CSV table of C-alpha atoms in Angstrom, one decimal:
chain,number,residue,atom,x,y,z
N,1,MET,CA,1.8,-7.3,-31.8
N,2,ARG,CA,5.5,-7.9,-32.2
N,3,LEU,CA,7.9,-9.3,-30.0
N,4,GLU,CA,11.7,-8.7,-30.0
N,5,ALA,CA,13.5,-11.4,-28.7
N,6,ILE,CA,16.2,-10.0,-25.5
N,7,THR,CA,18.0,-11.5,-23.0
N,8,TRP,CA,16.3,-10.7,-18.9
N,9,ASP,CA,19.8,-9.3,-17.9
N,10,ARG,CA,19.0,-6.6,-21.2
N,11,LEU,CA,15.7,-6.6,-20.6
N,12,GLY,CA,16.3,-5.4,-16.8
N,13,ASP,CA,18.3,-2.4,-17.8
N,14,LEU,CA,16.4,-1.3,-20.2
N,15,LEU,CA,12.8,-1.6,-18.2
N,16,ALA,CA,15.1,0.4,-15.3
N,17,GLU,CA,16.2,3.2,-17.6
N,18,ARG,CA,13.0,3.1,-18.9
N,19,LEU,CA,11.6,4.0,-15.2
N,20,LEU,CA,14.2,6.9,-14.4
N,21,GLU,CA,12.1,9.4,-16.4
N,22,LEU,CA,8.7,7.8,-15.8
N,23,LYS,CA,6.1,10.4,-13.7
N,24,PRO,CA,3.4,9.4,-12.6
N,25,ALA,CA,-0.1,11.5,-13.7
N,26,ASP,CA,-1.1,12.2,-10.3
N,27,GLY,CA,1.8,14.2,-8.9
N,28,SER,CA,3.1,10.9,-6.8
N,29,PRO,CA,6.4,11.6,-6.4
N,30,TRP,CA,6.9,7.7,-6.5
N,31,PRO,CA,5.9,5.6,-9.3
N,32,ARG,CA,4.0,2.8,-9.3
N,33,ILE,CA,4.9,-0.3,-11.9
N,34,ALA,CA,2.9,-3.7,-12.3
N,35,PHE,CA,4.7,-6.5,-13.0
N,36,ASP,CA,1.3,-9.0,-13.5
N,37,GLY,CA,1.7,-12.9,-14.7
N,38,ALA,CA,0.9,-16.4,-13.2
N,39,PRO,CA,3.0,-17.8,-10.9
N,40,ALA,CA,4.8,-20.5,-13.3
N,41,ALA,CA,5.4,-17.9,-15.4
N,42,ARG,CA,7.8,-15.9,-12.3
N,43,PRO,CA,6.8,-11.9,-12.5
N,44,GLY,CA,8.6,-11.4,-9.5
N,45,ASP,CA,11.7,-12.6,-11.0
N,46,LEU,CA,12.2,-9.5,-13.4
N,47,ALA,CA,10.6,-7.0,-10.3
N,48,ARG,CA,13.4,-8.1,-8.4
N,49,ARG,CA,15.8,-8.1,-11.8
N,50,VAL,CA,15.0,-4.4,-12.4
N,51,SER,CA,14.8,-3.7,-9.1
N,52,GLU,CA,19.1,-4.6,-8.8
N,53,ALA,CA,19.5,-2.2,-12.2
N,54,LEU,CA,17.6,0.4,-10.7
N,55,ARG,CA,20.1,0.4,-7.4
N,56,ILE,CA,22.8,0.3,-9.2
N,57,ARG,CA,21.7,3.6,-11.3
N,58,GLY,CA,21.1,5.1,-7.7
N,59,ARG,CA,17.4,4.5,-7.6
N,60,SER,CA,15.6,3.5,-4.2
N,61,SER,CA,12.7,0.9,-5.4
N,62,LEU,CA,10.5,-1.4,-3.2
N,63,VAL,CA,9.3,-5.4,-5.0
N,64,VAL,CA,6.2,-6.1,-2.9
N,65,GLY,CA,4.5,-9.7,-3.7
N,66,THR,CA,0.8,-10.3,-3.7
N,67,GLU,CA,1.7,-13.5,-2.4
N,68,GLY,CA,2.3,-11.7,0.9
N,69,PHE,CA,-1.1,-10.1,1.2
N,70,LEU,CA,-2.5,-13.2,0.7
N,71,ARG,CA,-6.3,-14.0,2.7
N,72,PRO,CA,-6.0,-15.8,5.7
N,73,ALA,CA,-7.1,-19.6,5.0
N,74,SER,CA,-10.4,-19.4,6.9
N,75,VAL,CA,-11.5,-16.9,4.7
N,76,ARG,CA,-9.8,-18.1,1.4
N,77,LEU,CA,-10.2,-21.3,1.7
N,78,GLU,CA,-13.9,-21.1,2.7
N,79,TYR,CA,-15.5,-23.2,-0.2
N,80,GLY,CA,-12.7,-26.1,-0.3
N,81,HIS,CA,-8.9,-25.6,-1.3
N,82,ARG,CA,-9.9,-26.1,-5.0
N,83,ASP,CA,-12.5,-23.2,-5.8
N,84,LEU,CA,-12.0,-21.7,-8.4
N,85,GLU,CA,-14.1,-18.4,-7.7
N,86,SER,CA,-12.3,-18.3,-4.1
N,87,TYR,CA,-9.1,-18.3,-6.6
N,88,TYR,CA,-10.1,-15.8,-9.0
N,89,SER,CA,-11.5,-12.8,-6.9
N,90,GLY,CA,-10.7,-13.8,-3.1
N,91,TRP,CA,-7.5,-15.0,-2.2
N,92,TYR,CA,-5.9,-12.0,-2.3
N,93,ASP,CA,-6.2,-9.0,0.0
N,94,THR,CA,-7.2,-6.3,-2.6
N,95,ASN,CA,-8.1,-3.5,0.4
N,96,ALA,CA,-5.0,-4.0,2.3
N,97,LEU,CA,-2.9,-3.4,-0.6
N,98,TRP,CA,-4.8,-0.6,-1.3
N,99,ARG,CA,-4.9,0.5,2.3
N,100,GLU,CA,-1.0,-0.6,3.5
N,101,VAL,CA,0.6,-0.1,-0.2
N,102,PHE,CA,-1.1,1.9,-3.1
N,103,GLY,CA,-2.2,4.3,-0.3
N,104,PRO,CA,0.7,5.8,1.6
N,105,LEU,CA,2.1,6.6,-2.9
N,106,GLU,CA,-0.5,8.1,-3.5
N,107,ALA,CA,-0.1,11.9,-4.1
N,108,GLY,CA,0.7,13.8,0.0
N,109,GLY,CA,1.2,10.2,1.3
N,110,ASP,CA,3.8,9.5,3.9
N,111,GLY,CA,6.4,6.8,1.2
N,112,ARG,CA,5.6,4.6,4.5
N,113,VAL,CA,4.3,1.2,2.8
N,114,LEU,CA,3.7,-2.3,4.2
N,115,PRO,CA,5.8,-5.4,2.3
N,116,ASP,CA,4.0,-8.1,3.1
N,117,LEU,CA,0.8,-8.7,5.8
N,118,TRP,CA,-0.2,-12.9,6.3
N,119,ASP,CA,2.6,-15.8,5.8
N,120,PRO,CA,0.0,-18.2,4.2
N,121,ALA,CA,2.7,-21.0,5.1
N,122,ALA,CA,2.3,-20.4,9.4
N,123,ASP,CA,-1.0,-18.6,8.8
N,124,ARG,CA,-0.4,-15.9,10.7
N,125,ALA,CA,0.9,-11.7,10.4
N,126,THR,CA,3.9,-11.4,9.2
N,127,ARG,CA,5.1,-8.6,11.9
N,128,SER,CA,7.6,-7.5,8.9
N,129,PRO,CA,8.2,-3.8,9.7
N,130,TYR,CA,6.9,-0.3,7.5
N,131,VAL,CA,9.3,0.6,4.9
N,132,GLN,CA,10.3,4.4,4.0
N,133,LEU,CA,9.7,4.8,0.3
N,134,PRO,CA,12.4,7.8,-0.6
N,135,PRO,CA,10.7,10.1,-3.2
N,136,ARG,CA,11.3,8.6,-6.9
N,137,GLY,CA,11.5,5.8,-4.7
N,138,VAL,CA,9.8,3.2,-7.6
N,139,LEU,CA,7.1,0.6,-6.2
N,140,LEU,CA,7.0,-2.6,-8.1
N,141,LEU,CA,3.8,-5.0,-7.6
N,142,HIS,CA,4.5,-8.6,-8.9
N,143,GLY,CA,1.7,-11.0,-8.5
N,144,PRO,CA,-1.4,-13.0,-10.8
N,145,PHE,CA,-4.7,-10.8,-12.0
N,146,LEU,CA,-2.8,-7.4,-11.0
N,147,LEU,CA,-4.5,-5.8,-13.8
N,148,ARG,CA,-8.3,-6.6,-13.6
N,149,HIS,CA,-8.2,-3.8,-10.7
N,150,TRP,CA,-8.3,-0.2,-11.0
N,151,PHE,CA,-4.8,-0.3,-9.1
N,152,PRO,CA,-2.5,3.3,-10.1
N,153,PHE,CA,0.1,1.5,-12.1
N,154,ASP,CA,2.1,4.2,-14.3
N,155,LEU,CA,3.8,1.6,-15.9
N,156,SER,CA,2.6,-2.0,-15.9
N,157,VAL,CA,4.3,-5.1,-17.6
N,158,HIS,CA,2.5,-8.7,-18.2
N,159,VAL,CA,4.8,-11.5,-18.4
N,160,LEU,CA,3.0,-14.0,-20.5
N,161,LEU,CA,3.0,-17.4,-21.5
N,162,SER,CA,1.4,-19.8,-23.9
N,163,PRO,CA,-1.8,-22.1,-22.8
N,164,GLY,CA,1.0,-24.4,-23.4
N,165,ALA,CA,3.6,-23.4,-21.2
N,166,LEU,CA,1.6,-22.1,-19.1
N,167,ARG,CA,0.7,-26.1,-18.1
N,168,ARG,CA,4.1,-27.1,-18.6
N,169,ARG,CA,5.6,-24.7,-16.2
N,170,THR,CA,2.3,-24.8,-13.1
N,171,PRO,CA,2.6,-27.5,-10.6
N,172,GLU,CA,0.8,-30.4,-12.0
N,173,ALA,CA,-1.1,-30.1,-8.0
N,174,GLU,CA,-1.9,-26.6,-9.0
N,175,HIS,CA,-3.6,-27.3,-12.3
N,176,TRP,CA,-7.4,-26.5,-10.9
N,177,THR,CA,-5.9,-22.9,-10.9
N,178,LEU,CA,-5.8,-22.9,-14.9
N,179,PRO,CA,-9.3,-21.7,-15.9
N,180,ALA,CA,-8.5,-19.0,-13.5
N,181,PHE,CA,-5.8,-17.8,-15.8
N,182,GLU,CA,-8.3,-18.4,-18.8
N,183,ARG,CA,-10.7,-16.6,-17.4
N,184,TYR,CA,-8.2,-13.7,-16.7
N,185,GLU,CA,-7.8,-13.6,-20.5
N,186,GLN,CA,-10.8,-13.3,-21.7
N,187,GLU,CA,-12.1,-10.9,-19.0
N,188,THR,CA,-8.9,-8.2,-18.7
N,189,GLY,CA,-6.9,-9.2,-21.9
N,190,PRO,CA,-4.1,-8.6,-19.8
N,191,ALA,CA,-2.0,-8.9,-23.1
N,192,GLY,CA,-3.3,-6.4,-25.1
N,193,THR,CA,-3.7,-3.8,-21.8
N,194,ALA,CA,-0.2,-4.1,-20.3
N,195,ASP,CA,2.3,-1.6,-21.0
N,196,VAL,CA,5.0,-3.7,-22.1
N,197,LEU,CA,4.5,-7.1,-23.1
N,198,VAL,CA,6.6,-10.2,-22.1
N,199,ARG,CA,6.1,-13.3,-23.4
N,200,ALA,CA,8.3,-16.1,-21.8
N,201,ASP,CA,7.6,-19.4,-23.2
N,202,ASP,CA,11.4,-20.8,-23.3
N,203,PRO,CA,13.1,-18.9,-19.8
N,204,ARG,CA,16.1,-19.1,-21.2
N,205,HIS,CA,14.8,-17.0,-24.2
N,206,PRO,CA,12.3,-14.2,-23.7
N,207,ALA,CA,11.1,-11.8,-25.7
N,208,TRP,CA,9.4,-7.9,-25.0
N,209,SER,CA,7.3,-5.3,-26.7
N,210,GLY,CA,10.2,-2.9,-26.2
């Protein structure tokens, strides 16, 4: 796949312009966008950049991170703090994401989204209020492993790091998670599955598929 150099600001603007014209295929009035990538790739930074570009253009959006939907520690760490299978398949509460984020944004939904559910640092519910996303408001969901689920995204963006860059930019204490991203690449192939690919090996000089 051919990638073109771009700045982060320009990338945010171009993605926002694309989203202004995006109409969900299922008739929902709320476009749902994935910003997929390992934590070291910082897909949330791009999601927030796009959100700001949408705001300037008069379009509402809501940025939601899957880290706000981690399971309680008693469930997440049941098999130890470094259990790879749990990290890959069980750390994130996908049922809660379906119920609290995607369900309200289906055609006929009420648009009331819960932006987060669980504070992993305090290991307790966040008790955040629901957010009313107006019609044509855009959901910008970011986190790892998003494309291995059947979430109803209308556009997906994958922020890619090469294996070397991923290792360099992942804190050493979290290197045990790296095989999970190798597995994700083998099983899901996010670089080929996503609608938009952003390569961020050098965080100062991204490139994208256009």
